[in-house]
Coordinates of C-alpha atoms in Angstrom, one line a residue:
Chain A
M15 CA 209.2 15.8 -63.4
N16 CA 207.6 13.4 -60.9
F17 CA 208.2 9.7 -60.7
I18 CA 205.6 7.8 -62.6
P19 CA 204.5 4.7 -60.6
L20 CA 204.3 1.3 -62.3
P21 CA 200.8 1.0 -63.6
S22 CA 198.7 -1.9 -62.4
P23 CA 198.2 -4.7 -65.0
S24 CA 194.5 -3.8 -65.3
A25 CA 195.4 -0.2 -66.5
A26 CA 195.7 -1.2 -70.1
R27 CA 194.1 2.1 -71.1
P28 CA 194.9 5.5 -69.7
V29 CA 192.9 6.6 -66.7
S30 CA 190.2 8.9 -68.1
D31 CA 188.3 11.5 -66.3
A32 CA 190.8 13.3 -64.2
Y33 CA 193.3 15.4 -66.1
D34 CA 196.5 15.8 -64.1
G35 CA 197.7 18.9 -65.9
T36 CA 200.3 17.2 -68.0
T37 CA 201.4 19.0 -71.1
Y38 CA 204.2 18.5 -73.6
Y39 CA 206.7 21.3 -72.5
G40 CA 203.6 23.5 -72.3
R41 CA 203.4 23.6 -76.1
P42 CA 200.1 24.2 -77.8
A43 CA 198.3 21.0 -78.9
L44 CA 196.2 22.9 -81.4
K45 CA 196.7 25.7 -83.9
P46 CA 194.6 28.8 -83.5
A47 CA 192.6 30.0 -86.5
P48 CA 194.7 32.0 -88.9
F49 CA 191.9 34.7 -89.2
E50 CA 192.6 38.4 -88.9
N51 CA 190.3 39.0 -85.9
S52 CA 189.5 42.6 -86.7
V53 CA 188.7 41.8 -90.3
V54 CA 186.6 38.6 -89.7
G55 CA 185.1 40.2 -86.6
S56 CA 184.0 43.2 -88.7
Y57 CA 182.5 40.8 -91.3
I58 CA 180.6 38.9 -88.6
F59 CA 179.3 42.2 -87.2
L60 CA 178.2 43.4 -90.7
A61 CA 176.7 40.1 -91.6
G62 CA 174.5 40.3 -88.4
L63 CA 173.6 43.9 -88.9
C64 CA 172.7 43.6 -92.5
G65 CA 171.0 40.2 -92.3
V66 CA 168.7 41.4 -89.5
A67 CA 168.1 44.9 -91.2
Q68 CA 166.6 42.9 -94.0
V69 CA 164.5 40.8 -91.6
I70 CA 163.2 43.9 -89.8
A71 CA 162.3 45.7 -93.0
T72 CA 160.5 42.6 -94.3
V73 CA 158.7 42.0 -91.0
A74 CA 157.6 45.7 -90.9
D75 CA 156.4 45.5 -94.5
V76 CA 154.5 42.2 -94.1
A77 CA 153.0 43.3 -90.7
R78 CA 151.9 46.5 -92.4
A79 CA 153.4 48.7 -89.6
P80 CA 152.0 52.3 -89.6
R81 CA 154.3 54.8 -91.5
R82 CA 156.7 52.0 -92.4
E83 CA 157.9 53.3 -95.8
G84 CA 161.0 55.0 -94.5
L85 CA 162.0 52.1 -92.2
V86 CA 161.5 49.5 -95.0
R87 CA 163.6 51.6 -97.5
R88 CA 166.4 52.1 -94.9
G89 CA 166.4 48.5 -93.9
R90 CA 166.7 47.4 -97.5
L91 CA 169.5 49.8 -98.2
L92 CA 171.4 49.1 -95.0
S93 CA 171.4 45.4 -95.8
M94 CA 173.5 46.1 -98.9
L95 CA 176.6 46.5 -96.7
A96 CA 177.1 42.8 -96.4
P97 CA 177.2 41.8 -100.1
T98 CA 179.5 44.8 -100.8
L99 CA 181.8 45.7 -97.9
G100 CA 181.3 42.3 -96.2
S101 CA 182.4 40.3 -99.2
V102 CA 185.5 42.4 -99.7
L103 CA 186.5 41.8 -96.1
L104 CA 186.0 38.0 -96.6
V105 CA 188.1 37.9 -99.7
Y106 CA 190.7 40.1 -98.1
D107 CA 191.1 37.6 -95.2
L108 CA 191.9 34.7 -97.6
H109 CA 195.6 33.9 -97.8
T110 CA 195.2 33.4 -101.6
P111 CA 192.6 36.0 -102.4
K112 CA 192.7 35.6 -106.2
R113 CA 191.2 32.2 -105.8
F114 CA 188.1 33.4 -103.9
Y115 CA 185.9 31.9 -106.5
N116 CA 186.9 28.4 -105.5
M117 CA 184.5 28.9 -102.6
L118 CA 181.8 28.3 -105.2
R119 CA 183.1 25.0 -106.4
I120 CA 181.2 22.9 -104.0
A121 CA 178.4 23.1 -101.4
R122 CA 179.3 21.2 -98.2
P123 CA 176.7 20.8 -95.4
T124 CA 179.4 19.8 -92.9
S125 CA 181.2 23.1 -93.4
P126 CA 179.7 26.3 -92.0
M127 CA 182.2 28.2 -94.2
S128 CA 180.6 26.6 -97.3
I129 CA 177.0 27.0 -95.9
G130 CA 177.9 30.7 -95.2
T131 CA 179.2 31.2 -98.7
W132 CA 175.9 30.1 -100.2
I133 CA 173.8 32.0 -97.6
L134 CA 175.8 35.2 -98.5
M135 CA 175.3 34.4 -102.2
G136 CA 171.5 34.0 -101.8
F137 CA 171.3 37.0 -99.6
S138 CA 173.2 39.2 -102.1
I139 CA 171.0 38.1 -105.0
F140 CA 167.6 38.6 -103.2
S141 CA 168.4 41.6 -101.1
G142 CA 170.2 43.1 -104.0
A143 CA 167.1 42.7 -106.2
T144 CA 164.9 44.1 -103.4
A145 CA 167.1 47.2 -102.9
A146 CA 167.5 47.7 -106.7
A147 CA 163.7 47.6 -107.1
Q148 CA 163.3 50.0 -104.2
V149 CA 165.7 52.5 -105.6
A150 CA 164.5 52.2 -109.2
A151 CA 160.9 52.8 -108.2
D152 CA 161.9 56.4 -107.3
W153 CA 162.9 57.1 -110.9
V154 CA 160.1 55.7 -113.0
R155 CA 156.5 56.5 -113.8
P156 CA 153.9 55.5 -111.1
G157 CA 152.7 52.5 -113.0
W158 CA 156.1 51.0 -113.3
A159 CA 156.8 52.0 -109.6
R160 CA 153.9 49.9 -108.5
L161 CA 155.3 46.9 -110.4
L162 CA 158.8 47.4 -108.9
H163 CA 157.4 47.7 -105.4
G164 CA 155.5 44.4 -106.0
I165 CA 158.8 42.8 -107.1
A166 CA 160.6 44.1 -103.9
R167 CA 157.7 42.8 -101.8
T168 CA 158.3 39.3 -103.3
T169 CA 162.1 39.2 -103.2
Q170 CA 162.3 40.5 -99.7
V171 CA 160.9 37.2 -98.3
P172 CA 163.8 34.9 -99.4
A173 CA 166.1 37.8 -98.6
A174 CA 164.9 37.9 -95.0
V175 CA 165.2 34.1 -94.7
A176 CA 168.8 34.3 -95.9
G177 CA 169.3 37.4 -93.7
A178 CA 168.3 35.3 -90.6
G179 CA 170.9 32.7 -91.7
L180 CA 173.5 35.4 -92.3
G181 CA 173.1 36.8 -88.8
T182 CA 173.6 33.4 -87.1
Y183 CA 175.7 31.1 -89.2
T184 CA 178.9 32.8 -88.1
A185 CA 178.5 31.3 -84.6
S186 CA 178.2 27.9 -86.1
L187 CA 181.4 28.7 -88.1
L188 CA 183.3 29.2 -84.8
S189 CA 181.7 26.3 -82.9
S190 CA 182.3 23.8 -85.6
T191 CA 186.1 23.8 -84.9
S192 CA 188.3 22.1 -82.3
T193 CA 189.0 25.5 -80.6
P194 CA 187.9 24.7 -77.0
L195 CA 186.2 28.1 -76.2
W196 CA 184.2 28.1 -79.4
A197 CA 183.3 24.4 -79.3
A198 CA 182.2 24.2 -75.7
A199 CA 178.8 26.0 -76.0
P200 CA 177.6 25.8 -79.6
K201 CA 173.9 26.4 -78.8
S202 CA 174.2 29.3 -76.4
L203 CA 176.9 31.0 -78.5
A204 CA 174.6 30.8 -81.5
V205 CA 171.8 32.4 -79.5
Q206 CA 174.2 35.1 -78.4
F207 CA 175.3 35.9 -82.0
G208 CA 171.7 35.7 -83.3
S209 CA 170.2 38.0 -80.7
S210 CA 173.2 40.4 -80.8
S211 CA 172.6 40.6 -84.6
M212 CA 168.9 41.5 -83.9
A213 CA 169.9 44.1 -81.3
S214 CA 172.4 45.8 -83.7
G215 CA 170.0 45.8 -86.6
A216 CA 167.2 47.2 -84.5
A217 CA 169.5 49.8 -82.9
A218 CA 170.9 51.1 -86.2
L219 CA 167.4 51.4 -87.7
A220 CA 166.0 53.0 -84.5
M221 CA 168.6 55.6 -84.7
A222 CA 167.7 56.4 -88.3
E223 CA 164.0 56.5 -87.5
R224 CA 164.6 58.9 -84.7
H225 CA 166.5 61.3 -86.9
A226 CA 163.9 61.0 -89.6
G227 CA 161.3 62.1 -87.1
S228 CA 159.4 58.9 -86.8
R229 CA 159.2 58.7 -83.0
S230 CA 156.8 55.8 -82.6
L231 CA 158.6 53.4 -84.9
A232 CA 161.9 54.4 -83.2
R233 CA 160.4 53.5 -79.8
K234 CA 159.2 50.1 -81.1
L235 CA 162.7 49.4 -82.6
D236 CA 164.3 50.4 -79.3
T237 CA 162.0 48.0 -77.5
L238 CA 163.0 45.2 -79.9
A239 CA 166.7 46.0 -79.4
L240 CA 166.3 45.7 -75.6
A241 CA 164.4 42.5 -75.9
A242 CA 167.2 41.1 -78.1
L243 CA 169.8 42.3 -75.6
A244 CA 167.9 40.5 -72.8
V245 CA 168.0 37.2 -74.8
E246 CA 171.7 37.8 -75.4
L247 CA 172.4 38.4 -71.7
G248 CA 170.6 35.1 -70.8
A249 CA 172.6 33.2 -73.4
S250 CA 175.9 34.7 -72.3
V251 CA 175.2 33.6 -68.7
V252 CA 174.7 30.0 -70.0
S253 CA 177.9 30.2 -72.1
E254 CA 180.0 31.5 -69.2
A255 CA 178.7 28.7 -66.9
T256 CA 179.6 26.1 -69.5
Y257 CA 183.2 27.5 -69.9
R258 CA 183.6 27.5 -66.1
T259 CA 182.4 23.9 -65.6
R260 CA 184.6 22.7 -68.4
G261 CA 187.5 24.6 -66.9
I262 CA 188.4 26.7 -69.9
S263 CA 187.2 30.2 -68.9
A264 CA 190.7 31.4 -68.1
A265 CA 191.4 32.0 -71.8
E266 CA 188.8 34.8 -71.8
D267 CA 191.2 37.0 -69.8
A268 CA 193.2 37.4 -73.0
A269 CA 190.4 39.5 -74.5
A270 CA 189.5 41.3 -71.2
D271 CA 189.3 44.8 -72.8
T272 CA 187.2 43.8 -75.7
R273 CA 184.9 41.8 -73.4
T274 CA 184.4 44.8 -71.1
I275 CA 183.2 46.9 -74.0
A276 CA 180.9 44.1 -75.1
Q277 CA 179.5 43.8 -71.6
I278 CA 178.9 47.6 -71.3
G279 CA 177.2 47.4 -74.7
T280 CA 174.8 44.8 -73.4
I281 CA 174.0 46.4 -70.0
A282 CA 174.3 50.1 -70.5
P283 CA 171.5 50.5 -73.1
F284 CA 168.9 49.4 -70.5
A285 CA 169.9 52.2 -68.1
L286 CA 170.2 54.7 -71.0
Q287 CA 166.8 54.0 -72.3
M288 CA 165.3 54.1 -68.8
L289 CA 166.8 57.6 -68.4
A290 CA 165.6 58.6 -71.8
G291 CA 162.1 57.6 -70.8
K292 CA 162.2 60.0 -67.9
G293 CA 164.1 63.1 -69.1
K294 CA 162.2 64.7 -71.9
R295 CA 164.8 67.1 -73.2
S296 CA 167.8 64.8 -73.6
A297 CA 165.8 61.7 -74.5
G298 CA 167.0 61.7 -78.1
I299 CA 170.6 61.9 -77.2
L300 CA 170.3 59.2 -74.6
S301 CA 168.5 56.9 -76.9
D302 CA 171.2 57.5 -79.6
L303 CA 173.9 56.7 -77.0
A304 CA 172.1 53.5 -76.2
S305 CA 172.0 52.5 -79.9
L306 CA 175.7 53.3 -80.4
A307 CA 176.5 51.3 -77.3
I308 CA 174.6 48.3 -78.7
L309 CA 176.5 48.6 -82.0
A310 CA 179.9 48.8 -80.3
G311 CA 179.0 45.9 -77.9
S312 CA 177.8 43.8 -80.8
F313 CA 181.1 44.3 -82.7
C314 CA 183.2 43.6 -79.5
L315 CA 181.2 40.5 -78.7
R316 CA 182.4 39.0 -81.9
T317 CA 186.0 40.1 -81.8
G318 CA 186.2 39.2 -78.1
V319 CA 185.0 35.7 -78.7
M320 CA 187.5 35.3 -81.6
E321 CA 190.4 36.6 -79.5
A322 CA 189.5 34.5 -76.5
G323 CA 189.1 31.4 -78.7
D324 CA 192.6 31.8 -80.2
E325 CA 194.0 32.0 -76.7
S326 CA 192.2 28.8 -75.6
A327 CA 193.7 27.0 -78.6
R328 CA 197.1 28.1 -77.5
R329 CA 196.6 26.7 -74.0
P330 CA 197.2 22.9 -74.1
Q331 CA 195.9 22.4 -70.6
D332 CA 192.5 23.9 -71.6
Y333 CA 192.2 21.7 -74.6
F334 CA 193.2 18.5 -72.7
R335 CA 190.7 19.3 -70.0
F336 CA 188.1 19.9 -72.6
A337 CA 189.0 16.8 -74.7
K338 CA 188.0 14.3 -72.0
P339 CA 185.5 11.4 -72.4
G340 CA 183.2 13.1 -69.9
N341 CA 182.8 16.1 -72.3
L342 CA 181.9 13.9 -75.3
P343 CA 178.4 14.5 -76.8
K344 CA 176.0 11.9 -75.5
Chain B
M34 CA 202.7 -12.3 -103.0
G35 CA 204.2 -15.1 -100.9
A36 CA 206.2 -14.4 -97.8
A37 CA 209.1 -16.6 -96.7
M38 CA 212.0 -16.6 -94.3
I39 CA 214.9 -15.3 -96.3
A40 CA 218.2 -14.6 -94.5
G41 CA 216.3 -14.9 -91.2
L42 CA 213.8 -12.2 -92.2
P43 CA 210.2 -12.5 -93.2
L44 CA 210.4 -11.2 -96.7
S45 CA 208.5 -11.3 -99.9
N46 CA 209.6 -14.1 -102.4
R47 CA 210.1 -11.3 -104.9
V48 CA 213.4 -10.2 -103.3
R49 CA 215.0 -13.2 -105.0
D50 CA 214.2 -11.5 -108.4
Y51 CA 216.5 -8.6 -107.6
P52 CA 220.0 -9.9 -106.6
E53 CA 221.7 -6.6 -107.6
S54 CA 222.2 -3.9 -104.9
E55 CA 221.7 -0.9 -107.2
F56 CA 218.8 -0.2 -109.5
R57 CA 218.6 2.1 -112.5
H58 CA 214.9 2.2 -112.6
P59 CA 212.1 2.2 -110.0
L60 CA 210.9 -1.4 -109.3
P61 CA 207.3 -2.3 -110.0
H62 CA 205.3 -2.4 -106.7
E63 CA 208.4 -1.7 -104.7
A64 CA 206.4 -1.5 -101.5
E65 CA 205.9 -5.2 -101.7
L66 CA 209.6 -5.6 -101.1
T67 CA 210.1 -2.9 -98.5
A68 CA 206.7 -3.1 -96.6
G69 CA 205.2 -6.4 -97.7
V70 CA 202.2 -4.7 -99.2
R71 CA 201.0 -4.1 -102.8
I72 CA 199.6 -0.6 -103.2
E73 CA 196.3 -0.6 -105.1
P74 CA 193.7 2.1 -105.5
G75 CA 190.4 1.5 -103.7
R76 CA 192.1 0.1 -100.5
S77 CA 192.7 1.8 -97.2
Y78 CA 196.3 2.6 -96.3
G79 CA 197.8 4.1 -93.2
F80 CA 200.6 4.1 -90.6
F81 CA 201.0 2.1 -87.4
T82 CA 203.5 4.0 -85.3
D83 CA 204.8 1.7 -82.5
T84 CA 206.4 4.2 -80.0
T85 CA 207.9 1.4 -77.9
V86 CA 210.6 0.7 -80.5
C87 CA 211.2 4.4 -81.6
I88 CA 214.8 5.4 -80.9
G89 CA 214.3 9.1 -81.7
C90 CA 216.7 9.0 -84.7
K91 CA 214.5 11.5 -86.7
A92 CA 215.2 9.6 -89.9
C93 CA 211.5 9.9 -90.7
E94 CA 211.7 13.7 -90.3
V95 CA 214.7 13.9 -92.7
A96 CA 213.3 11.4 -95.2
C97 CA 210.0 13.4 -95.3
K98 CA 211.7 16.7 -95.8
E99 CA 214.0 15.2 -98.5
W100 CA 211.2 13.5 -100.5
N101 CA 208.7 16.4 -100.2
N102 CA 211.2 19.2 -100.7
L103 CA 210.3 20.9 -97.4
P104 CA 212.5 23.6 -96.0
A105 CA 213.6 23.7 -92.3
D106 CA 211.4 25.5 -89.9
N107 CA 213.8 26.2 -87.0
L108 CA 217.5 26.1 -86.9
G109 CA 217.8 26.9 -83.2
L110 CA 217.7 24.8 -80.0
T111 CA 214.5 24.6 -78.0
G112 CA 216.0 23.4 -74.8
D113 CA 213.2 20.7 -74.6
S114 CA 215.2 17.5 -74.7
Y115 CA 216.3 16.5 -78.2
D116 CA 213.1 17.9 -79.8
N117 CA 214.4 20.9 -81.8
T118 CA 211.7 20.5 -84.4
G119 CA 208.9 21.6 -82.0
H120 CA 205.7 20.8 -83.8
L121 CA 204.0 19.7 -87.0
S122 CA 203.7 22.6 -89.4
A123 CA 203.2 23.5 -93.0
N124 CA 206.8 22.5 -93.6
T125 CA 207.2 19.7 -91.1
W126 CA 205.0 16.6 -91.6
R127 CA 206.7 14.2 -89.2
H128 CA 207.7 15.4 -85.7
V129 CA 209.6 13.3 -83.2
A130 CA 208.6 14.1 -79.6
F131 CA 211.0 13.4 -76.8
I132 CA 209.8 12.9 -73.2
E133 CA 212.4 12.4 -70.6
Q134 CA 210.8 10.9 -67.5
M135 CA 213.3 11.1 -64.7
A136 CA 213.1 9.4 -61.3
D137 CA 214.6 10.9 -58.2
R138 CA 216.4 7.6 -57.6
P139 CA 217.6 5.4 -60.5
T140 CA 216.5 2.3 -58.6
E141 CA 212.9 3.4 -58.9
M142 CA 213.0 3.7 -62.6
R143 CA 210.9 1.5 -64.7
P144 CA 212.9 -1.3 -66.4
F145 CA 211.8 -0.2 -69.8
Q146 CA 213.4 2.3 -72.3
S147 CA 215.1 4.0 -69.4
N148 CA 211.8 6.0 -69.0
W149 CA 212.4 7.9 -72.2
L150 CA 209.4 8.1 -74.5
M151 CA 209.8 9.0 -78.1
M152 CA 207.1 9.2 -80.6
S153 CA 207.0 10.2 -84.3
D154 CA 203.9 12.3 -84.7
V155 CA 202.2 12.7 -88.1
C156 CA 198.8 13.6 -89.6
K157 CA 196.3 11.0 -88.4
H158 CA 194.4 10.7 -91.7
C159 CA 191.2 10.4 -89.8
H160 CA 188.4 8.2 -91.1
N161 CA 186.0 11.2 -90.8
P162 CA 188.5 14.0 -91.3
P163 CA 187.4 17.3 -89.6
C164 CA 189.7 19.3 -91.9
M165 CA 188.1 17.9 -95.0
E166 CA 184.6 18.3 -93.6
A167 CA 185.5 22.0 -92.9
C168 CA 187.1 22.7 -96.3
P169 CA 184.7 25.0 -98.3
T170 CA 186.6 24.6 -101.6
G171 CA 186.9 20.9 -101.8
A172 CA 190.7 21.3 -101.9
L173 CA 190.9 18.7 -99.1
F174 CA 189.8 15.3 -100.3
K175 CA 190.1 11.6 -99.7
T176 CA 192.3 9.9 -102.2
E177 CA 191.9 6.5 -103.8
F178 CA 194.1 5.2 -101.0
D179 CA 191.7 6.5 -98.3
T180 CA 194.2 9.2 -97.2
V181 CA 193.5 12.9 -96.8
V182 CA 195.3 15.3 -99.1
V183 CA 195.2 19.1 -99.8
Q184 CA 195.0 19.9 -103.5
Q185 CA 197.4 22.8 -103.8
D186 CA 195.9 24.0 -107.1
I187 CA 192.5 24.5 -105.4
C188 CA 193.2 25.7 -101.8
N189 CA 192.6 29.4 -101.5
G190 CA 194.0 29.7 -98.0
C191 CA 190.8 30.4 -96.1
G192 CA 192.5 28.7 -93.2
Y193 CA 189.3 27.1 -91.8
C194 CA 190.9 23.6 -91.8
V195 CA 193.5 24.8 -89.3
P196 CA 191.2 25.2 -86.2
A197 CA 189.0 22.3 -87.4
C198 CA 191.8 19.8 -86.9
P199 CA 191.5 18.2 -83.4
F200 CA 195.2 17.4 -83.4
G201 CA 196.7 20.7 -84.5
V202 CA 198.2 19.2 -87.7
V203 CA 197.1 21.3 -90.6
D204 CA 198.9 24.7 -91.0
L205 CA 199.1 27.5 -93.5
N206 CA 202.3 28.5 -95.1
P207 CA 202.4 32.3 -95.1
L208 CA 204.8 32.3 -98.1
D209 CA 202.4 30.6 -100.6
G210 CA 199.1 31.2 -98.7
K211 CA 198.0 27.6 -98.8
A212 CA 197.2 24.9 -96.3
H213 CA 199.8 22.0 -96.0
K214 CA 200.1 18.7 -94.2
C215 CA 201.3 15.1 -94.6
T216 CA 200.0 13.6 -97.9
L217 CA 200.9 10.1 -96.8
C218 CA 203.3 10.4 -99.8
Y219 CA 200.4 10.4 -102.3
D220 CA 202.9 10.6 -105.2
R221 CA 204.9 7.6 -103.9
L222 CA 201.7 5.5 -103.3
K223 CA 200.7 6.2 -107.0
G224 CA 204.1 4.8 -108.0
G225 CA 203.8 1.8 -105.8
L226 CA 206.4 3.0 -103.3
E227 CA 206.2 2.9 -99.5
P228 CA 206.0 6.4 -97.9
A229 CA 209.4 7.9 -97.2
C230 CA 209.2 8.1 -93.4
A231 CA 208.1 4.4 -93.1
K232 CA 210.7 3.2 -95.5
S233 CA 213.5 5.1 -93.7
C234 CA 212.5 4.0 -90.2
P235 CA 215.4 1.7 -89.0
T236 CA 213.4 0.0 -86.2
D237 CA 210.1 -0.4 -88.0
S238 CA 208.5 1.9 -85.4
I239 CA 206.7 3.4 -88.4
Q240 CA 204.9 0.6 -90.2
F241 CA 203.0 1.2 -93.5
G242 CA 200.3 -1.0 -94.8
E243 CA 196.6 -1.6 -95.2
V244 CA 194.7 -0.3 -92.2
A245 CA 193.0 -3.6 -91.4
D246 CA 196.3 -5.4 -91.5
L247 CA 198.0 -2.8 -89.4
Q248 CA 195.2 -2.9 -86.8
Q249 CA 195.6 -6.7 -86.5
R250 CA 199.4 -6.3 -86.3
A251 CA 199.0 -3.7 -83.5
A252 CA 196.6 -5.9 -81.6
K253 CA 199.1 -8.7 -81.6
R254 CA 201.9 -6.4 -80.6
L255 CA 199.8 -5.1 -77.7
E256 CA 199.0 -8.6 -76.5
H257 CA 202.8 -9.4 -76.6
L258 CA 203.7 -6.2 -74.7
H259 CA 201.0 -6.9 -72.0
A260 CA 202.4 -10.4 -71.7
V261 CA 206.0 -9.4 -71.2
G262 CA 205.3 -6.7 -68.6
V263 CA 204.3 -3.5 -70.2
P264 CA 200.7 -3.3 -69.1
S265 CA 200.5 0.4 -69.7
A266 CA 200.6 -0.1 -73.5
Y267 CA 197.5 0.8 -75.5
L268 CA 196.4 1.9 -78.9
Y269 CA 195.7 5.5 -79.8
G270 CA 193.4 5.8 -82.8
A271 CA 192.1 2.2 -83.0
P272 CA 188.4 2.0 -83.7
D273 CA 186.4 4.0 -81.1
G274 CA 189.4 4.0 -78.7
P275 CA 191.2 7.0 -77.3
G276 CA 192.0 9.5 -80.0
A277 CA 189.2 8.1 -82.2
T278 CA 186.2 9.3 -80.1
G279 CA 183.3 11.7 -80.9
G280 CA 182.5 10.3 -84.4
L281 CA 186.1 10.3 -85.8
K282 CA 185.6 6.5 -85.8
Y283 CA 189.3 5.5 -86.4
L284 CA 192.5 7.0 -87.5
N285 CA 194.3 5.6 -90.5
A286 CA 197.6 6.7 -88.9
F287 CA 197.4 5.3 -85.3
F288 CA 199.8 4.8 -82.5
L289 CA 200.9 2.4 -79.7
L290 CA 201.6 4.5 -76.6
T291 CA 202.6 3.7 -73.1
D292 CA 201.6 6.8 -71.2
R293 CA 198.5 9.0 -71.1
P294 CA 197.9 10.8 -74.5
E295 CA 198.5 14.3 -73.0
V296 CA 202.2 13.3 -72.3
Y297 CA 202.6 13.0 -76.1
N298 CA 200.6 16.3 -76.7
L299 CA 197.6 14.3 -77.9
P300 CA 194.0 14.8 -76.8
E301 CA 192.4 11.8 -75.1
A302 CA 188.9 12.4 -76.5
P303 CA 188.8 14.6 -79.6
T304 CA 185.4 15.4 -81.2
R305 CA 184.1 15.7 -84.7
P306 CA 183.4 19.5 -85.2
S307 CA 180.8 19.0 -87.9
D308 CA 178.5 17.4 -85.3
R309 CA 178.1 20.9 -83.9
V310 CA 176.9 22.5 -87.2
A311 CA 173.2 21.6 -86.9
P312 CA 172.6 22.3 -83.1
S313 CA 174.4 25.6 -83.5
L314 CA 172.6 26.8 -86.7
L315 CA 169.1 25.7 -85.4
S316 CA 169.6 27.5 -82.0
G317 CA 170.7 30.7 -83.7
L318 CA 167.8 30.6 -86.2
A319 CA 165.4 29.9 -83.4
A320 CA 166.6 33.0 -81.5
V321 CA 166.2 35.2 -84.6
A322 CA 162.8 33.7 -85.4
G323 CA 161.6 34.3 -81.9
L324 CA 162.7 37.9 -82.0
A325 CA 161.2 38.4 -85.4
V326 CA 157.8 37.2 -84.0
A327 CA 158.2 39.8 -81.2
A328 CA 158.9 42.4 -83.9
V329 CA 155.7 41.4 -85.7
A330 CA 153.7 41.9 -82.5
L331 CA 155.4 45.3 -81.9
F332 CA 154.9 46.6 -85.5
S333 CA 151.3 45.5 -85.8
R334 CA 150.3 47.4 -82.7
R335 CA 148.5 50.7 -83.5
D336 CA 149.6 53.7 -81.5

């Protein structure tokens, strides 16, 4: 260790802005989140996919899109994955799962975990009611069916609002911690997650439309997915620039493989859809490949951010560089 | 409670009431005798840890483990000076850090503590505690003594308080699946007793008391240190100072340090994570709303 010179009498407080790389035996100054990244990453992916599936179904229904019935039905049914499989994943990740119901003891606006619990509750109730009415309408006499469709048309609106929250609150959940890589760029990370949700929802529904033979709706959904990917790409450039200026981007190397898949999933669909537009015979396969790449990329974006964040929490020099007065919110 | 010089020490007048050296029962308001403070609900209590008088004896670590029935974490040697404890964890609520600052030539060493720094780290019991703000079950709460405690019968081990803490204090115990950290001896405070670590500290490096009193005491100590030639001394966790930045306001458990915070494994300017909830949520919702509008335009187009 180097000799530490006598401080001048005026230096009553530590010199601020420059961080000289000092650590305490290189030991972490933070603890990484004790989440199982594949489990919570899957939940975040499902929450985005399902939340946005409900948004797209509702938008298609409200905008009275031509030949929308199949899309609306599939969107409503797809959205049921979050309340069912998603909730199971969340409870599984608790370290005392039998007390999962304690999440419902309070509502706390400072905690995205609590906000998310209530968003998921609201989403489950409204999209559950919408999907139930949709399914039940197939089994009853036409008079009753009309009533049930009317109910679904009403409950889908709050379901879509909750769906938009479900697709985005997970970014806030990560950003509202002290983990440097998650905390550094809260706004652009949220735009990344929100637009990635939109891309995955649109891609999944586009694939279904294609196989149901509804070409024109599939093309519109593909366009929507590409638009969402473009927004995600823009936001990810902003996030990366922030990590680099704050000097915390090195932690991302820990998730290099996952990040590569995520990047391929954001860029490849543009090329695939362009090729699909030219070649008539293999167009369907190429478009399906694009949709699958979007889904894989959306999943890997979430797990990649989680893995890289854990690594940044384990690197004391990253945290100390980040926790400097110059980085404080103005 | 009056204070007087008794046997050369500034002690409460109440010590005269107890001439015996062993007691069969707990004394009422014992903290008055050991820390000079009466513990009453509704007031703010905390620690002032003055690292300039810490001798690294680890009595605080032992007293904490004894009183709170906490098992050992690590029985090996770390090779990092005398610090074989390593870090605060679910089972370790006081941790003494050892920093050996060596000079190439002894004549260049600072005439102070032989350039050894020791510091007893603990949960900071923040005024705006990020762990509590993150807790979705309400297990983490502020007690009547203005301290931050995890209610073990409510915590469901979601683990969200762990990354929320800007000091890496809160930890999950994999054996019971709950979050644990220093309780500032909540049970002892209820019984009028000084927290175990502070009571066991032989040099009064750890001082327990009302936060406002401790802050005054710390300011006086700082003034003294600056006057006698330790200009590098400063407070970590005093109102809006280093360690209490970004909306944390102040730390109920604060420290007097003589080197930059990173040397002690502490961040200089931690932030309050809950400040990022609204900007993040609103940006995400704006992105989805914008794309939904695009979807409306796409869907309403006739083909």
